[in-house]
Amino acid sequence: MSNIVGTCTTKCPAEEIKMRERERLLHPLEVQSSVERQRCPKADVNRVVKCHVRCAAGQSLQKPTNLRTVPALLDTINYLLDSVITNTKFPQNVIYDFICDRLMAVRQDVVVQNLVSLACIRILQSVVTFHAYAAFCFYKEPISKFDPKLNNKHLQETLKKLLKIYSESDAAESNKRTSFESIYLLHNLGNAEAMRHALQLPKNLRERSELKLSLEISLSFVKRNYLRACRLMEKLPLLLEAVASLHFPRINEDVAIVMSKAYRNNDYPLNNLLETNNLALSERKLLRYSKYQL
């Protein structure tokens, strides 16, 4: 059975634009600026992006005219992570929700068409970067504005799809593969399956500095040598360090339990505790990574 090939060359199929105008389902980011306050605002065809829909009973997601071509998907990714993400007219959580939904639709088009090209790898790498970065940027936000578990679910699913394409595609030797293999390992820090996957990679990949360092961090984490793990994290490239730092709450909790037992009848020096916590990635440092490195 041959794969379905999309024929839509825009960020959103014309059929969907008409439907969403009629049903008043346009997002404020998608309407014409001159009519955005009207009761039935019109769509700005240059800003409307296909939204994610769940596969309901009787609903087909396999209509070629509703599936975007690879160039259209790349154009969508560039628009979302270049133009929309820098929009300052809306709160950050609104921007995040919009991009997250539209990226789900991108992933859906990739899966339905069974795309495995180098362009597909670029698309999924961009999605992973967005969710990895968002996980760190919004970790302090209340659950009403940002759901870390849902974001991590999207990150994990996209990573697994990306790694599967790496292993099966002729484009497996993408020059960024090592970074994303490392993100998978660090996102699942200490996980036996993730470590086994990394150790089974070709030798030329395992010996690259990012992946070797990520493996050392994961092994230190498993051995509960948290001080070494944290110090090694500081040597990672910034995005990888941001992903690894998401495990600091787990590390701090385990360290606190160990210390409570070891120093049951003694005082633990406050300066030592502060020094340990200062190993965490600082928000000021992350400002250098102010734009997605896609």
mmCIF file of C-alpha atoms in Angstrom:
data_model
loop_
_atom_site.group_PDB
_atom_site.id
_atom_site.type_symbol
_atom_site.label_atom_id
_atom_site.label_comp_id
_atom_site.label_asym_id
_atom_site.label_seq_id
_atom_site.Cartn_x
_atom_site.Cartn_y
_atom_site.Cartn_z
ATOM 1 C CA MET A 1 0.000 0.000 0.000
ATOM 2 C CA SER A 2 1.500 3.321 -1.123
ATOM 3 C CA ASN A 3 1.822 6.282 1.223
ATOM 4 C CA ILE A 4 -0.630 9.159 1.033
ATOM 5 C CA VAL A 5 0.958 12.286 -0.453
ATOM 6 C CA GLY A 6 -0.330 15.671 0.664
ATOM 7 C CA THR A 7 -1.111 18.344 -1.919
ATOM 8 C CA CYS A 8 -1.761 21.379 0.310
ATOM 9 C CA THR A 9 0.941 23.982 -0.376
ATOM 10 C CA THR A 10 -0.094 26.502 2.303
ATOM 11 C CA LYS A 11 0.128 26.556 6.098
ATOM 12 C CA CYS A 12 -3.598 25.766 6.309
ATOM 13 C CA PRO A 13 -5.939 24.069 3.788
ATOM 14 C CA ALA A 14 -8.498 26.394 2.178
ATOM 15 C CA GLU A 15 -11.319 24.086 3.274
ATOM 16 C CA GLU A 16 -10.322 24.458 6.931
ATOM 17 C CA ILE A 17 -9.972 28.238 6.687
ATOM 18 C CA LYS A 18 -13.542 28.552 5.376
ATOM 19 C CA MET A 19 -14.881 26.219 8.060
ATOM 20 C CA ARG A 20 -13.113 28.022 10.899
ATOM 21 C CA GLU A 21 -14.274 31.424 9.646
ATOM 22 C CA ARG A 22 -17.844 30.123 9.491
ATOM 23 C CA GLU A 23 -17.688 28.514 12.946
ATOM 24 C CA ARG A 24 -15.719 31.409 14.500
ATOM 25 C CA LEU A 25 -12.832 29.144 15.414
ATOM 26 C CA LEU A 26 -10.030 31.428 14.326
ATOM 27 C CA HIS A 27 -7.353 32.196 16.879
ATOM 28 C CA PRO A 28 -6.647 35.915 17.529
ATOM 29 C CA LEU A 29 -3.201 35.317 16.037
ATOM 30 C CA GLU A 30 -4.811 34.274 12.755
ATOM 31 C CA VAL A 31 -7.284 37.052 12.004
ATOM 32 C CA GLN A 32 -6.822 40.179 9.934
ATOM 33 C CA SER A 33 -5.550 42.940 12.201
ATOM 34 C CA SER A 34 -8.027 45.476 10.859
ATOM 35 C CA VAL A 35 -11.094 43.339 11.716
ATOM 36 C CA GLU A 36 -9.921 41.433 14.807
ATOM 37 C CA ARG A 37 -12.548 43.114 17.020
ATOM 38 C CA GLN A 38 -15.448 42.327 14.719
ATOM 39 C CA ARG A 39 -17.981 39.689 15.659
ATOM 40 C CA CYS A 40 -16.992 37.462 12.724
ATOM 41 C CA PRO A 41 -13.398 38.376 11.911
ATOM 42 C CA LYS A 42 -11.894 37.277 8.643
ATOM 43 C CA ALA A 43 -8.844 35.076 8.383
ATOM 44 C CA ASP A 44 -5.467 36.407 7.381
ATOM 45 C CA VAL A 45 -4.459 33.680 4.924
ATOM 46 C CA ASN A 46 -0.778 34.398 5.603
ATOM 47 C CA ARG A 47 -1.210 33.801 9.349
ATOM 48 C CA VAL A 48 -3.695 30.938 9.572
ATOM 49 C CA VAL A 49 -2.080 27.632 10.526
ATOM 50 C CA LYS A 50 -3.727 24.222 10.375
ATOM 51 C CA CYS A 51 -4.911 23.226 13.838
ATOM 52 C CA HIS A 52 -4.712 19.802 15.419
ATOM 53 C CA VAL A 53 -7.820 17.611 15.291
ATOM 54 C CA ARG A 54 -8.391 14.297 16.989
ATOM 55 C CA CYS A 55 -9.362 11.346 14.836
ATOM 56 C CA ALA A 56 -13.067 11.082 15.671
ATOM 57 C CA ALA A 57 -15.400 8.350 14.438
ATOM 58 C CA GLY A 58 -16.110 8.740 10.735
ATOM 59 C CA GLN A 59 -13.580 11.541 10.332
ATOM 60 C CA SER A 60 -10.821 11.043 7.791
ATOM 61 C CA LEU A 61 -7.447 12.720 8.201
ATOM 62 C CA GLN A 62 -6.161 11.200 4.980
ATOM 63 C CA LYS A 63 -7.581 13.587 2.405
ATOM 64 C CA PRO A 64 -4.580 14.699 0.272
ATOM 65 C CA THR A 65 -5.883 18.264 -0.094
ATOM 66 C CA ASN A 66 -5.851 18.608 3.709
ATOM 67 C CA LEU A 67 -2.317 17.253 4.109
ATOM 68 C CA ARG A 68 0.575 19.670 3.664
ATOM 69 C CA THR A 69 3.525 19.040 1.409
ATOM 70 C CA VAL A 70 7.010 18.912 2.933
ATOM 71 C CA PRO A 71 7.846 22.485 1.788
ATOM 72 C CA ALA A 72 4.563 23.680 3.331
ATOM 73 C CA LEU A 73 5.402 21.926 6.617
ATOM 74 C CA LEU A 74 8.843 23.526 6.668
ATOM 75 C CA ASP A 75 7.275 26.910 5.940
ATOM 76 C CA THR A 76 4.855 26.326 8.834
ATOM 77 C CA ILE A 77 7.676 25.442 11.217
ATOM 78 C CA ASN A 78 9.676 28.510 10.203
ATOM 79 C CA TYR A 79 6.647 30.760 10.622
ATOM 80 C CA LEU A 80 5.758 29.408 14.074
ATOM 81 C CA LEU A 81 9.292 29.419 15.463
ATOM 82 C CA ASP A 82 10.390 32.646 13.839
ATOM 83 C CA SER A 83 7.424 35.011 13.676
ATOM 84 C CA VAL A 84 4.822 33.764 16.156
ATOM 85 C CA ILE A 85 7.254 32.970 18.960
ATOM 86 C CA THR A 86 8.545 36.553 18.980
ATOM 87 C CA ASN A 87 5.051 38.072 19.137
ATOM 88 C CA THR A 88 4.809 40.391 22.166
ATOM 89 C CA LYS A 89 1.118 41.308 21.886
ATOM 90 C CA PHE A 90 -0.039 38.162 23.675
ATOM 91 C CA PRO A 91 0.998 36.497 26.964
ATOM 92 C CA GLN A 92 3.703 33.848 26.667
ATOM 93 C CA ASN A 93 1.368 31.043 27.695
ATOM 94 C CA VAL A 94 -1.051 31.997 24.886
ATOM 95 C CA ILE A 95 1.807 31.913 22.383
ATOM 96 C CA TYR A 96 2.959 28.560 23.776
ATOM 97 C CA ASP A 97 -0.532 27.018 23.561
ATOM 98 C CA PHE A 98 -0.973 28.197 19.986
ATOM 99 C CA ILE A 99 2.418 26.901 18.811
ATOM 100 C CA CYS A 100 2.024 23.630 20.715
ATOM 101 C CA ASP A 101 -1.331 22.882 19.046
ATOM 102 C CA ARG A 102 -0.056 23.785 15.569
ATOM 103 C CA LEU A 103 3.058 21.652 16.039
ATOM 104 C CA MET A 104 0.827 18.712 16.946
ATOM 105 C CA ALA A 105 -0.898 19.218 13.588
ATOM 106 C CA VAL A 106 2.511 19.254 11.880
ATOM 107 C CA ARG A 107 3.445 15.975 13.556
ATOM 108 C CA GLN A 108 0.074 14.549 12.524
ATOM 109 C CA ASP A 109 0.729 15.382 8.862
ATOM 110 C CA VAL A 110 4.167 13.757 9.139
ATOM 111 C CA VAL A 111 2.745 10.540 10.618
ATOM 112 C CA VAL A 112 -0.214 10.238 8.206
ATOM 113 C CA GLN A 113 2.103 10.630 5.192
ATOM 114 C CA ASN A 114 4.798 8.436 6.786
ATOM 115 C CA LEU A 115 7.488 10.984 5.974
ATOM 116 C CA VAL A 116 11.076 9.890 6.659
ATOM 117 C CA SER A 117 13.140 12.328 4.584
ATOM 118 C CA LEU A 118 15.912 14.655 5.723
ATOM 119 C CA ALA A 119 13.337 17.471 5.679
ATOM 120 C CA CYS A 120 11.179 15.424 8.056
ATOM 121 C CA ILE A 121 14.161 15.091 10.401
ATOM 122 C CA ARG A 122 14.557 18.879 10.346
ATOM 123 C CA ILE A 123 10.870 19.292 11.179
ATOM 124 C CA LEU A 124 10.963 16.918 14.145
ATOM 125 C CA GLN A 125 14.240 18.386 15.424
ATOM 126 C CA SER A 126 12.556 21.801 15.532
ATOM 127 C CA VAL A 127 9.573 20.384 17.442
ATOM 128 C CA VAL A 128 11.880 18.706 19.970
ATOM 129 C CA THR A 129 13.846 21.923 20.467
ATOM 130 C CA PHE A 130 10.668 23.894 21.113
ATOM 131 C CA HIS A 131 9.344 21.505 23.763
ATOM 132 C CA ALA A 132 12.757 21.047 25.401
ATOM 133 C CA TYR A 133 13.250 24.784 25.683
ATOM 134 C CA ALA A 134 9.659 25.351 26.872
ATOM 135 C CA ALA A 135 10.084 22.735 29.609
ATOM 136 C CA PHE A 136 12.798 24.877 31.170
ATOM 137 C CA CYS A 137 11.359 28.327 30.441
ATOM 138 C CA PHE A 138 7.947 27.625 31.947
ATOM 139 C CA TYR A 139 8.782 25.265 34.803
ATOM 140 C CA LYS A 140 7.817 27.922 37.369
ATOM 141 C CA GLU A 141 4.453 28.670 35.745
ATOM 142 C CA PRO A 142 1.242 27.501 37.499
ATOM 143 C CA ILE A 143 -0.505 24.467 36.056
ATOM 144 C CA SER A 144 -3.285 26.731 34.738
ATOM 145 C CA LYS A 145 -0.785 28.289 32.325
ATOM 146 C CA PHE A 146 1.607 25.447 31.591
ATOM 147 C CA ASP A 147 1.255 21.688 31.988
ATOM 148 C CA PRO A 148 4.788 20.224 32.290
ATOM 149 C CA LYS A 149 3.538 16.629 32.055
ATOM 150 C CA LEU A 150 1.745 17.292 28.782
ATOM 151 C CA ASN A 151 4.750 19.157 27.392
ATOM 152 C CA ASN A 152 7.044 16.267 28.395
ATOM 153 C CA LYS A 153 4.636 13.842 26.703
ATOM 154 C CA HIS A 154 4.907 15.781 23.441
ATOM 155 C CA LEU A 155 8.689 15.935 23.834
ATOM 156 C CA GLN A 156 9.030 12.207 24.506
ATOM 157 C CA GLU A 157 6.750 11.187 21.628
ATOM 158 C CA THR A 158 8.554 13.424 19.145
ATOM 159 C CA LEU A 159 11.969 12.266 20.339
ATOM 160 C CA LYS A 160 11.031 8.604 19.875
ATOM 161 C CA LYS A 161 9.684 9.287 16.382
ATOM 162 C CA LEU A 162 12.845 11.213 15.500
ATOM 163 C CA LEU A 163 15.159 8.508 16.829
ATOM 164 C CA LYS A 164 13.217 5.857 14.915
ATOM 165 C CA ILE A 165 13.708 7.803 11.672
ATOM 166 C CA TYR A 166 17.400 8.230 12.470
ATOM 167 C CA SER A 167 17.795 4.471 12.784
ATOM 168 C CA GLU A 168 15.803 3.608 9.638
ATOM 169 C CA SER A 169 16.528 6.459 7.241
ATOM 170 C CA ASP A 170 19.346 7.033 4.780
ATOM 171 C CA ALA A 171 19.558 10.476 6.384
ATOM 172 C CA ALA A 172 20.531 8.914 9.702
ATOM 173 C CA GLU A 173 23.891 10.660 9.779
ATOM 174 C CA SER A 174 22.361 14.085 10.204
ATOM 175 C CA ASN A 175 25.017 16.382 11.664
ATOM 176 C CA LYS A 176 22.689 17.177 14.561
ATOM 177 C CA ARG A 177 21.857 13.594 15.452
ATOM 178 C CA THR A 178 24.273 13.446 18.370
ATOM 179 C CA SER A 179 22.602 16.426 20.053
ATOM 180 C CA PHE A 180 19.136 14.903 19.816
ATOM 181 C CA GLU A 181 20.318 11.464 20.906
ATOM 182 C CA SER A 182 21.790 13.289 23.925
ATOM 183 C CA ILE A 183 18.529 15.132 24.587
ATOM 184 C CA TYR A 184 16.713 11.774 24.687
ATOM 185 C CA LEU A 185 19.260 10.396 27.147
ATOM 186 C CA LEU A 186 19.182 13.481 29.391
ATOM 187 C CA HIS A 187 15.413 13.862 29.267
ATOM 188 C CA ASN A 188 15.191 10.267 30.516
ATOM 189 C CA LEU A 189 18.117 10.609 32.915
ATOM 190 C CA GLY A 190 18.976 7.334 34.612
ATOM 191 C CA ASN A 191 16.405 5.388 32.609
ATOM 192 C CA ALA A 192 17.682 1.918 31.715
ATOM 193 C CA GLU A 193 15.987 1.828 28.300
ATOM 194 C CA ALA A 194 17.439 5.222 27.307
ATOM 195 C CA MET A 195 20.924 4.179 28.412
ATOM 196 C CA ARG A 196 20.659 0.864 26.576
ATOM 197 C CA HIS A 197 19.600 2.717 23.429
ATOM 198 C CA ALA A 198 22.611 5.054 23.677
ATOM 199 C CA LEU A 199 25.039 2.182 24.279
ATOM 200 C CA GLN A 200 23.724 0.343 21.195
ATOM 201 C CA LEU A 201 24.349 3.282 18.864
ATOM 202 C CA PRO A 202 27.165 2.995 16.294
ATOM 203 C CA LYS A 203 30.596 3.558 17.779
ATOM 204 C CA ASN A 204 31.230 6.716 15.734
ATOM 205 C CA LEU A 205 28.182 8.307 17.401
ATOM 206 C CA ARG A 206 28.886 7.062 20.928
ATOM 207 C CA GLU A 207 32.367 8.541 20.861
ATOM 208 C CA ARG A 208 31.215 12.065 20.047
ATOM 209 C CA SER A 209 31.772 14.436 22.952
ATOM 210 C CA GLU A 210 28.131 15.404 23.622
ATOM 211 C CA LEU A 211 26.900 11.836 23.801
ATOM 212 C CA LYS A 212 29.880 10.604 25.828
ATOM 213 C CA LEU A 213 29.313 13.382 28.350
ATOM 214 C CA SER A 214 25.571 12.679 28.502
ATOM 215 C CA LEU A 215 26.272 8.999 29.150
ATOM 216 C CA GLU A 216 28.696 9.873 31.960
ATOM 217 C CA ILE A 217 26.042 12.104 33.537
ATOM 218 C CA SER A 218 23.435 9.364 33.298
ATOM 219 C CA LEU A 219 25.795 6.798 34.870
ATOM 220 C CA SER A 220 26.673 9.224 37.687
ATOM 221 C CA PHE A 221 22.960 9.807 38.264
ATOM 222 C CA VAL A 222 22.296 6.064 38.485
ATOM 223 C CA LYS A 223 25.163 5.711 40.988
ATOM 224 C CA ARG A 224 23.682 8.661 42.944
ATOM 225 C CA ASN A 225 26.921 10.549 42.519
ATOM 226 C CA TYR A 226 24.954 13.768 42.133
ATOM 227 C CA LEU A 227 27.852 16.141 42.692
ATOM 228 C CA ARG A 228 29.746 14.670 39.727
ATOM 229 C CA ALA A 229 26.573 14.602 37.619
ATOM 230 C CA CYS A 230 25.881 18.285 38.313
ATOM 231 C CA ARG A 231 29.451 19.334 37.595
ATOM 232 C CA LEU A 232 29.412 17.425 34.311
ATOM 233 C CA MET A 233 26.130 19.116 33.376
ATOM 234 C CA GLU A 234 27.921 22.463 33.413
ATOM 235 C CA LYS A 235 30.091 21.241 30.515
ATOM 236 C CA LEU A 236 27.098 20.543 28.275
ATOM 237 C CA PRO A 237 25.965 22.850 25.459
ATOM 238 C CA LEU A 238 23.272 25.197 26.734
ATOM 239 C CA LEU A 239 20.152 23.421 25.437
ATOM 240 C CA LEU A 240 21.368 20.062 26.751
ATOM 241 C CA GLU A 241 22.196 21.666 30.093
ATOM 242 C CA ALA A 242 18.690 23.102 30.243
ATOM 243 C CA VAL A 243 17.188 19.639 29.638
ATOM 244 C CA ALA A 244 19.442 18.016 32.246
ATOM 245 C CA SER A 245 18.695 20.721 34.820
ATOM 246 C CA LEU A 246 15.015 19.723 34.819
ATOM 247 C CA HIS A 247 16.075 16.813 37.035
ATOM 248 C CA PHE A 248 17.371 19.069 39.820
ATOM 249 C CA PRO A 249 14.150 18.784 41.870
ATOM 250 C CA ARG A 250 14.588 14.988 41.910
ATOM 251 C CA ILE A 251 18.262 15.344 42.793
ATOM 252 C CA ASN A 252 17.577 17.861 45.574
ATOM 253 C CA GLU A 253 14.859 15.650 47.023
ATOM 254 C CA ASP A 254 17.097 12.577 47.096
ATOM 255 C CA VAL A 255 20.035 14.569 48.490
ATOM 256 C CA ALA A 256 17.784 15.982 51.224
ATOM 257 C CA ILE A 257 16.711 12.461 52.218
ATOM 258 C CA VAL A 258 20.329 11.251 52.346
ATOM 259 C CA MET A 259 21.425 14.289 54.340
ATOM 260 C CA SER A 260 18.551 13.982 56.802
ATOM 261 C CA LYS A 261 19.758 10.496 57.636
ATOM 262 C CA ALA A 262 23.477 11.289 57.648
ATOM 263 C CA TYR A 263 23.143 14.448 59.762
ATOM 264 C CA ARG A 264 20.286 13.372 62.000
ATOM 265 C CA ASN A 265 21.963 14.675 65.137
ATOM 266 C CA ASN A 266 24.220 17.294 63.585
ATOM 267 C CA ASP A 267 23.895 20.597 61.756
ATOM 268 C CA TYR A 268 24.693 20.654 58.043
ATOM 269 C CA PRO A 269 26.625 23.783 56.914
ATOM 270 C CA LEU A 270 24.264 26.136 55.081
ATOM 271 C CA ASN A 271 27.059 27.329 52.770
ATOM 272 C CA ASN A 272 27.570 23.768 51.530
ATOM 273 C CA LEU A 273 23.886 23.456 50.732
ATOM 274 C CA LEU A 274 23.882 26.761 48.828
ATOM 275 C CA GLU A 275 26.958 25.704 46.873
ATOM 276 C CA THR A 276 25.232 22.514 45.783
ATOM 277 C CA ASN A 277 22.102 24.391 44.670
ATOM 278 C CA ASN A 278 24.187 26.900 42.727
ATOM 279 C CA LEU A 279 25.217 24.112 40.370
ATOM 280 C CA ALA A 280 21.758 24.440 38.805
ATOM 281 C CA LEU A 281 21.473 26.239 35.492
ATOM 282 C CA SER A 282 20.776 29.890 36.195
ATOM 283 C CA GLU A 283 17.983 31.723 34.415
ATOM 284 C CA ARG A 284 20.351 34.586 33.662
ATOM 285 C CA LYS A 285 22.631 32.187 31.817
ATOM 286 C CA LEU A 286 19.690 30.857 29.813
ATOM 287 C CA LEU A 287 18.981 34.355 28.499
ATOM 288 C CA ARG A 288 21.920 33.826 26.155
ATOM 289 C CA TYR A 289 19.755 31.152 24.568
ATOM 290 C CA SER A 290 16.970 33.676 23.970
ATOM 291 C CA LYS A 291 16.095 32.351 20.550
ATOM 292 C CA TYR A 292 15.488 28.771 19.492
ATOM 293 C CA GLN A 293 18.626 27.261 18.013
ATOM 294 C CA LEU A 294 16.940 25.542 15.092
#
